[in-house]
Amino acid sequence: MSNAPVDAGRRRFLTWTTAVVGGVGAAFAAVPFISSWNPSAKAKAAGAPVEVDISKIEPGQLLRVEWRGKPVWVVSRPQSVLDNLDAIGDKLRDPNSEEPQQPDYSTNQYRSIKPELFVAVGICTHLGCSPTYLPGSFSEQVQGVEYGFFCPCHGSKFDMAGRVFQGVPAPLNLVVPPYHFVDDTTILVGLDEGEA
């Protein structure tokens, strides 16, 4: 046991210094812990809208982008395709798109905002395969129909408005995602017009 006098000032200084260093250490440990609760940049990007540049798309061409981990197609439909959309209604399971698989602005015969551009999620509604786009050779699948989508997994067939043909395994038309035109050359997939 020491008989040295107790220095109260020094003891108070050491107590406060220890408390401050401990508080700063706790703050440094808490910041990464709390920030780990936030979604990662990859998770944020997975649900983010996707801009599609359509300035160079040619009639009959299909562009593929990824939105929420799914393929999304943007197809420039030639006038000959648009002219034939009404003619095949009797071959389709849901020709008037009465099932709720598209935004209200896509419940027309074209299932799109602008007739010449079709936007759809490129996943078959049967078991989730991705159909193949067959421009000019779809008549091998459906006689008299030049353009369409064929799912090689189980033989489902879709027209150029993503409507499913009768007698195939897919029960529903292709899904039309929310989208809008930012300007004449850009589509934003993932948000309806006016959404932030």
PDB file of C-alpha atoms in Angstrom:
ATOM      1  CA  MET A   1       0.000   0.000   0.000  1.00  0.00           C
ATOM      2  CA  SER A   2       1.365   3.373  -1.026  1.00  0.00           C
ATOM      3  CA  ASN A   3       1.255   6.405   1.188  1.00  0.00           C
ATOM      4  CA  ALA A   4       1.587   8.815  -1.787  1.00  0.00           C
ATOM      5  CA  PRO A   5      -0.983  11.605  -1.888  1.00  0.00           C
ATOM      6  CA  VAL A   6      -3.924  11.106  -4.306  1.00  0.00           C
ATOM      7  CA  ASP A   7      -3.966  13.604  -7.204  1.00  0.00           C
ATOM      8  CA  ALA A   8      -7.722  14.187  -7.717  1.00  0.00           C
ATOM      9  CA  GLY A   9      -7.140  16.356 -10.828  1.00  0.00           C
ATOM     10  CA  ARG A  10      -5.085  13.673 -12.530  1.00  0.00           C
ATOM     11  CA  ARG A  11      -7.647  10.993 -11.618  1.00  0.00           C
ATOM     12  CA  ARG A  12     -10.496  13.130 -13.057  1.00  0.00           C
ATOM     13  CA  PHE A  13      -8.450  13.751 -16.241  1.00  0.00           C
ATOM     14  CA  LEU A  14      -7.761  10.027 -16.721  1.00  0.00           C
ATOM     15  CA  THR A  15     -11.436   9.147 -16.068  1.00  0.00           C
ATOM     16  CA  TRP A  16     -12.681  11.699 -18.635  1.00  0.00           C
ATOM     17  CA  THR A  17     -10.016  10.722 -21.172  1.00  0.00           C
ATOM     18  CA  THR A  18     -10.951   7.044 -20.839  1.00  0.00           C
ATOM     19  CA  ALA A  19     -14.668   7.878 -21.243  1.00  0.00           C
ATOM     20  CA  VAL A  20     -14.025  10.034 -24.345  1.00  0.00           C
ATOM     21  CA  VAL A  21     -11.766   7.434 -25.994  1.00  0.00           C
ATOM     22  CA  GLY A  22     -14.347   4.722 -25.215  1.00  0.00           C
ATOM     23  CA  GLY A  23     -17.174   6.860 -26.663  1.00  0.00           C
ATOM     24  CA  VAL A  24     -15.220   7.584 -29.850  1.00  0.00           C
ATOM     25  CA  GLY A  25     -14.426   3.872 -30.206  1.00  0.00           C
ATOM     26  CA  ALA A  26     -18.096   2.949 -29.735  1.00  0.00           C
ATOM     27  CA  ALA A  27     -19.099   5.501 -32.397  1.00  0.00           C
ATOM     28  CA  PHE A  28     -16.519   4.112 -34.855  1.00  0.00           C
ATOM     29  CA  ALA A  29     -17.862   0.603 -34.221  1.00  0.00           C
ATOM     30  CA  ALA A  30     -21.532   1.682 -34.479  1.00  0.00           C
ATOM     31  CA  VAL A  31     -21.283   3.511 -37.830  1.00  0.00           C
ATOM     32  CA  PRO A  32     -20.348   0.464 -39.947  1.00  0.00           C
ATOM     33  CA  PHE A  33     -22.764  -1.704 -37.982  1.00  0.00           C
ATOM     34  CA  ILE A  34     -25.710   0.632 -38.572  1.00  0.00           C
ATOM     35  CA  SER A  35     -24.761   1.271 -42.213  1.00  0.00           C
ATOM     36  CA  SER A  36     -24.756  -2.511 -42.778  1.00  0.00           C
ATOM     37  CA  TRP A  37     -28.539  -2.371 -42.310  1.00  0.00           C
ATOM     38  CA  ASN A  38     -28.879  -0.324 -45.515  1.00  0.00           C
ATOM     39  CA  PRO A  39     -29.319  -2.210 -48.804  1.00  0.00           C
ATOM     40  CA  SER A  40     -26.151  -2.635 -50.833  1.00  0.00           C
ATOM     41  CA  ALA A  41     -25.517  -0.719 -54.046  1.00  0.00           C
ATOM     42  CA  LYS A  42     -26.107  -3.957 -55.946  1.00  0.00           C
ATOM     43  CA  ALA A  43     -29.487  -4.447 -54.238  1.00  0.00           C
ATOM     44  CA  LYS A  44     -30.482  -0.843 -54.930  1.00  0.00           C
ATOM     45  CA  ALA A  45     -29.469  -1.199 -58.589  1.00  0.00           C
ATOM     46  CA  ALA A  46     -31.430  -4.458 -58.954  1.00  0.00           C
ATOM     47  CA  GLY A  47     -34.724  -2.649 -58.467  1.00  0.00           C
ATOM     48  CA  ALA A  48     -33.739   0.611 -60.103  1.00  0.00           C
ATOM     49  CA  PRO A  49     -35.317   1.777 -63.349  1.00  0.00           C
ATOM     50  CA  VAL A  50     -33.305   1.164 -66.528  1.00  0.00           C
ATOM     51  CA  GLU A  51     -32.842   3.654 -69.361  1.00  0.00           C
ATOM     52  CA  VAL A  52     -32.954   2.225 -72.879  1.00  0.00           C
ATOM     53  CA  ASP A  53     -31.546   4.176 -75.830  1.00  0.00           C
ATOM     54  CA  ILE A  54     -33.786   3.468 -78.813  1.00  0.00           C
ATOM     55  CA  SER A  55     -32.229   6.031 -81.153  1.00  0.00           C
ATOM     56  CA  LYS A  56     -30.652   3.387 -83.407  1.00  0.00           C
ATOM     57  CA  ILE A  57     -33.247   0.612 -83.266  1.00  0.00           C
ATOM     58  CA  GLU A  58     -34.270  -0.670 -86.694  1.00  0.00           C
ATOM     59  CA  PRO A  59     -37.682  -2.110 -87.668  1.00  0.00           C
ATOM     60  CA  GLY A  60     -37.740  -5.765 -86.648  1.00  0.00           C
ATOM     61  CA  GLN A  61     -34.845  -5.363 -84.191  1.00  0.00           C
ATOM     62  CA  LEU A  62     -35.033  -6.488 -80.553  1.00  0.00           C
ATOM     63  CA  LEU A  63     -33.006  -4.835 -77.759  1.00  0.00           C
ATOM     64  CA  ARG A  64     -32.451  -6.707 -74.490  1.00  0.00           C
ATOM     65  CA  VAL A  65     -31.875  -5.003 -71.149  1.00  0.00           C
ATOM     66  CA  GLU A  66     -31.981  -6.293 -67.590  1.00  0.00           C
ATOM     67  CA  TRP A  67     -34.398  -4.927 -65.013  1.00  0.00           C
ATOM     68  CA  ARG A  68     -34.804  -6.498 -61.546  1.00  0.00           C
ATOM     69  CA  GLY A  69     -32.751  -9.457 -62.720  1.00  0.00           C
ATOM     70  CA  LYS A  70     -35.125 -10.196 -65.600  1.00  0.00           C
ATOM     71  CA  PRO A  71     -34.658  -9.754 -69.343  1.00  0.00           C
ATOM     72  CA  VAL A  72     -36.764  -6.956 -70.803  1.00  0.00           C
ATOM     73  CA  TRP A  73     -37.283  -6.700 -74.547  1.00  0.00           C
ATOM     74  CA  VAL A  74     -37.793  -3.558 -76.573  1.00  0.00           C
ATOM     75  CA  VAL A  75     -38.890  -4.526 -80.088  1.00  0.00           C
ATOM     76  CA  SER A  76     -39.348  -2.228 -83.064  1.00  0.00           C
ATOM     77  CA  ARG A  77     -42.310  -3.707 -84.904  1.00  0.00           C
ATOM     78  CA  PRO A  78     -42.438  -3.258 -88.690  1.00  0.00           C
ATOM     79  CA  GLN A  79     -45.667  -1.928 -90.201  1.00  0.00           C
ATOM     80  CA  SER A  80     -46.442  -5.358 -91.704  1.00  0.00           C
ATOM     81  CA  VAL A  81     -46.479  -6.816 -88.172  1.00  0.00           C
ATOM     82  CA  LEU A  82     -48.792  -4.070 -86.887  1.00  0.00           C
ATOM     83  CA  ASP A  83     -51.164  -4.673 -89.806  1.00  0.00           C
ATOM     84  CA  ASN A  84     -51.469  -8.393 -88.906  1.00  0.00           C
ATOM     85  CA  LEU A  85     -52.028  -8.065 -85.129  1.00  0.00           C
ATOM     86  CA  ASP A  86     -55.823  -7.873 -85.509  1.00  0.00           C
ATOM     87  CA  ALA A  87     -55.984 -10.714 -88.039  1.00  0.00           C
ATOM     88  CA  ILE A  88     -54.841 -13.432 -85.599  1.00  0.00           C
ATOM     89  CA  GLY A  89     -57.152 -12.719 -82.649  1.00  0.00           C
ATOM     90  CA  ASP A  90     -59.031 -16.004 -83.095  1.00  0.00           C
ATOM     91  CA  LYS A  91     -55.769 -17.941 -82.561  1.00  0.00           C
ATOM     92  CA  LEU A  92     -54.968 -16.267 -79.224  1.00  0.00           C
ATOM     93  CA  ARG A  93     -55.912 -17.265 -75.677  1.00  0.00           C
ATOM     94  CA  ASP A  94     -56.365 -13.671 -74.399  1.00  0.00           C
ATOM     95  CA  PRO A  95     -56.478 -11.439 -77.513  1.00  0.00           C
ATOM     96  CA  ASN A  96     -57.858  -8.393 -75.653  1.00  0.00           C
ATOM     97  CA  SER A  97     -55.364  -8.625 -72.782  1.00  0.00           C
ATOM     98  CA  GLU A  98     -58.071  -8.922 -70.151  1.00  0.00           C
ATOM     99  CA  GLU A  99     -55.719 -10.519 -67.613  1.00  0.00           C
ATOM    100  CA  PRO A 100     -54.038  -7.814 -65.467  1.00  0.00           C
ATOM    101  CA  GLN A 101     -50.478  -8.256 -66.750  1.00  0.00           C
ATOM    102  CA  GLN A 102     -49.856  -4.804 -68.106  1.00  0.00           C
ATOM    103  CA  PRO A 103     -50.289  -1.197 -67.065  1.00  0.00           C
ATOM    104  CA  ASP A 104     -53.507   0.519 -68.177  1.00  0.00           C
ATOM    105  CA  TYR A 105     -51.733   2.306 -71.022  1.00  0.00           C
ATOM    106  CA  SER A 106     -50.891  -1.099 -72.511  1.00  0.00           C
ATOM    107  CA  THR A 107     -54.400  -2.552 -72.635  1.00  0.00           C
ATOM    108  CA  ASN A 108     -54.806  -1.673 -76.309  1.00  0.00           C
ATOM    109  CA  GLN A 109     -54.401  -4.030 -79.300  1.00  0.00           C
ATOM    110  CA  TYR A 110     -50.659  -3.271 -79.416  1.00  0.00           C
ATOM    111  CA  ARG A 111     -50.108  -3.679 -75.655  1.00  0.00           C
ATOM    112  CA  SER A 112     -47.845  -0.639 -75.792  1.00  0.00           C
ATOM    113  CA  ILE A 113     -47.732   3.147 -75.561  1.00  0.00           C
ATOM    114  CA  LYS A 114     -46.511   3.572 -79.133  1.00  0.00           C
ATOM    115  CA  PRO A 115     -47.694   0.927 -81.643  1.00  0.00           C
ATOM    116  CA  GLU A 116     -44.295   0.545 -83.299  1.00  0.00           C
ATOM    117  CA  LEU A 117     -42.426  -0.210 -80.029  1.00  0.00           C
ATOM    118  CA  PHE A 118     -43.245  -3.202 -77.841  1.00  0.00           C
ATOM    119  CA  VAL A 119     -41.803  -3.526 -74.320  1.00  0.00           C
ATOM    120  CA  ALA A 120     -42.183  -6.805 -72.393  1.00  0.00           C
ATOM    121  CA  VAL A 121     -40.528  -8.941 -69.750  1.00  0.00           C
ATOM    122  CA  GLY A 122     -38.873 -11.724 -71.774  1.00  0.00           C
ATOM    123  CA  ILE A 123     -39.924 -14.602 -69.539  1.00  0.00           C
ATOM    124  CA  CYS A 124     -42.445 -17.258 -70.542  1.00  0.00           C
ATOM    125  CA  THR A 125     -45.495 -17.317 -68.279  1.00  0.00           C
ATOM    126  CA  HIS A 126     -45.414 -21.116 -68.162  1.00  0.00           C
ATOM    127  CA  LEU A 127     -42.257 -22.054 -66.236  1.00  0.00           C
ATOM    128  CA  GLY A 128     -39.971 -19.025 -66.591  1.00  0.00           C
ATOM    129  CA  CYS A 129     -37.833 -19.836 -69.632  1.00  0.00           C
ATOM    130  CA  SER A 130     -36.868 -17.047 -72.001  1.00  0.00           C
ATOM    131  CA  PRO A 131     -38.564 -17.344 -75.406  1.00  0.00           C
ATOM    132  CA  THR A 132     -36.642 -16.899 -78.643  1.00  0.00           C
ATOM    133  CA  TYR A 133     -37.463 -14.031 -80.971  1.00  0.00           C
ATOM    134  CA  LEU A 134     -38.119 -15.335 -84.484  1.00  0.00           C
ATOM    135  CA  PRO A 135     -38.285 -12.408 -86.928  1.00  0.00           C
ATOM    136  CA  GLY A 136     -39.345 -13.543 -90.370  1.00  0.00           C
ATOM    137  CA  SER A 137     -39.330 -17.272 -89.516  1.00  0.00           C
ATOM    138  CA  PHE A 138     -42.122 -17.635 -86.969  1.00  0.00           C
ATOM    139  CA  SER A 139     -44.443 -19.075 -89.652  1.00  0.00           C
ATOM    140  CA  GLU A 140     -42.754 -22.444 -88.984  1.00  0.00           C
ATOM    141  CA  GLN A 141     -44.453 -22.286 -85.555  1.00  0.00           C
ATOM    142  CA  VAL A 142     -47.769 -20.637 -86.519  1.00  0.00           C
ATOM    143  CA  GLN A 143     -48.808 -20.713 -90.157  1.00  0.00           C
ATOM    144  CA  GLY A 144     -49.377 -17.268 -91.626  1.00  0.00           C
ATOM    145  CA  VAL A 145     -47.634 -15.385 -88.791  1.00  0.00           C
ATOM    146  CA  GLU A 146     -44.227 -14.088 -89.823  1.00  0.00           C
ATOM    147  CA  TYR A 147     -42.901 -12.646 -86.520  1.00  0.00           C
ATOM    148  CA  GLY A 148     -43.272 -13.944 -82.966  1.00  0.00           C
ATOM    149  CA  PHE A 149     -41.691 -15.455 -79.861  1.00  0.00           C
ATOM    150  CA  PHE A 150     -41.206 -19.200 -79.336  1.00  0.00           C
ATOM    151  CA  CYS A 151     -40.329 -20.767 -75.994  1.00  0.00           C
ATOM    152  CA  PRO A 152     -38.065 -23.751 -76.694  1.00  0.00           C
ATOM    153  CA  CYS A 153     -38.575 -25.255 -73.222  1.00  0.00           C
ATOM    154  CA  HIS A 154     -42.176 -26.441 -73.692  1.00  0.00           C
ATOM    155  CA  GLY A 155     -43.344 -24.965 -77.005  1.00  0.00           C
ATOM    156  CA  SER A 156     -45.290 -21.883 -75.928  1.00  0.00           C
ATOM    157  CA  LYS A 157     -45.826 -19.271 -78.650  1.00  0.00           C
ATOM    158  CA  PHE A 158     -46.480 -15.542 -78.402  1.00  0.00           C
ATOM    159  CA  ASP A 159     -47.356 -12.974 -81.047  1.00  0.00           C
ATOM    160  CA  MET A 160     -45.654  -9.607 -81.496  1.00  0.00           C
ATOM    161  CA  ALA A 161     -47.852  -8.060 -78.801  1.00  0.00           C
ATOM    162  CA  GLY A 162     -46.768 -10.774 -76.347  1.00  0.00           C
ATOM    163  CA  ARG A 163     -50.169 -12.456 -76.503  1.00  0.00           C
ATOM    164  CA  VAL A 164     -50.118 -16.226 -76.022  1.00  0.00           C
ATOM    165  CA  PHE A 165     -51.487 -18.551 -78.679  1.00  0.00           C
ATOM    166  CA  GLN A 166     -54.127 -21.175 -77.848  1.00  0.00           C
ATOM    167  CA  GLY A 167     -53.116 -24.786 -77.273  1.00  0.00           C
ATOM    168  CA  VAL A 168     -49.731 -24.112 -75.673  1.00  0.00           C
ATOM    169  CA  PRO A 169     -48.607 -24.615 -72.034  1.00  0.00           C
ATOM    170  CA  ALA A 170     -48.239 -20.883 -71.190  1.00  0.00           C
ATOM    171  CA  PRO A 171     -51.459 -19.742 -69.498  1.00  0.00           C
ATOM    172  CA  LEU A 172     -50.975 -15.981 -69.826  1.00  0.00           C
ATOM    173  CA  ASN A 173     -49.643 -13.283 -72.119  1.00  0.00           C
ATOM    174  CA  LEU A 174     -46.134 -11.915 -71.557  1.00  0.00           C
ATOM    175  CA  VAL A 175     -45.921  -9.334 -68.780  1.00  0.00           C
ATOM    176  CA  VAL A 176     -45.582  -5.681 -69.789  1.00  0.00           C
ATOM    177  CA  PRO A 177     -43.501  -3.808 -67.170  1.00  0.00           C
ATOM    178  CA  PRO A 178     -44.139  -0.222 -66.141  1.00  0.00           C
ATOM    179  CA  TYR A 179     -42.319   2.141 -68.514  1.00  0.00           C
ATOM    180  CA  HIS A 180     -42.525   5.504 -70.179  1.00  0.00           C
ATOM    181  CA  PHE A 181     -40.813   7.588 -72.829  1.00  0.00           C
ATOM    182  CA  VAL A 182     -38.384  10.116 -71.358  1.00  0.00           C
ATOM    183  CA  ASP A 183     -38.000  11.609 -74.838  1.00  0.00           C
ATOM    184  CA  ASP A 184     -38.168  10.414 -78.460  1.00  0.00           C
ATOM    185  CA  THR A 185     -35.017   8.299 -78.105  1.00  0.00           C
ATOM    186  CA  THR A 186     -35.138   7.059 -74.496  1.00  0.00           C
ATOM    187  CA  ILE A 187     -37.419   4.661 -72.632  1.00  0.00           C
ATOM    188  CA  LEU A 188     -37.297   4.332 -68.840  1.00  0.00           C
ATOM    189  CA  VAL A 189     -38.249   0.777 -67.817  1.00  0.00           C
ATOM    190  CA  GLY A 190     -39.408   0.360 -64.231  1.00  0.00           C
ATOM    191  CA  LEU A 191     -41.417   3.534 -63.657  1.00  0.00           C
ATOM    192  CA  ASP A 192     -44.686   4.822 -65.004  1.00  0.00           C
ATOM    193  CA  GLU A 193     -44.735   8.429 -66.188  1.00  0.00           C
ATOM    194  CA  GLY A 194     -44.941  10.816 -63.252  1.00  0.00           C
ATOM    195  CA  GLU A 195     -43.459   8.409 -60.698  1.00  0.00           C
ATOM    196  CA  ALA A 196     -40.320   9.541 -58.924  1.00  0.00           C
TER     197      ALA A 196
END
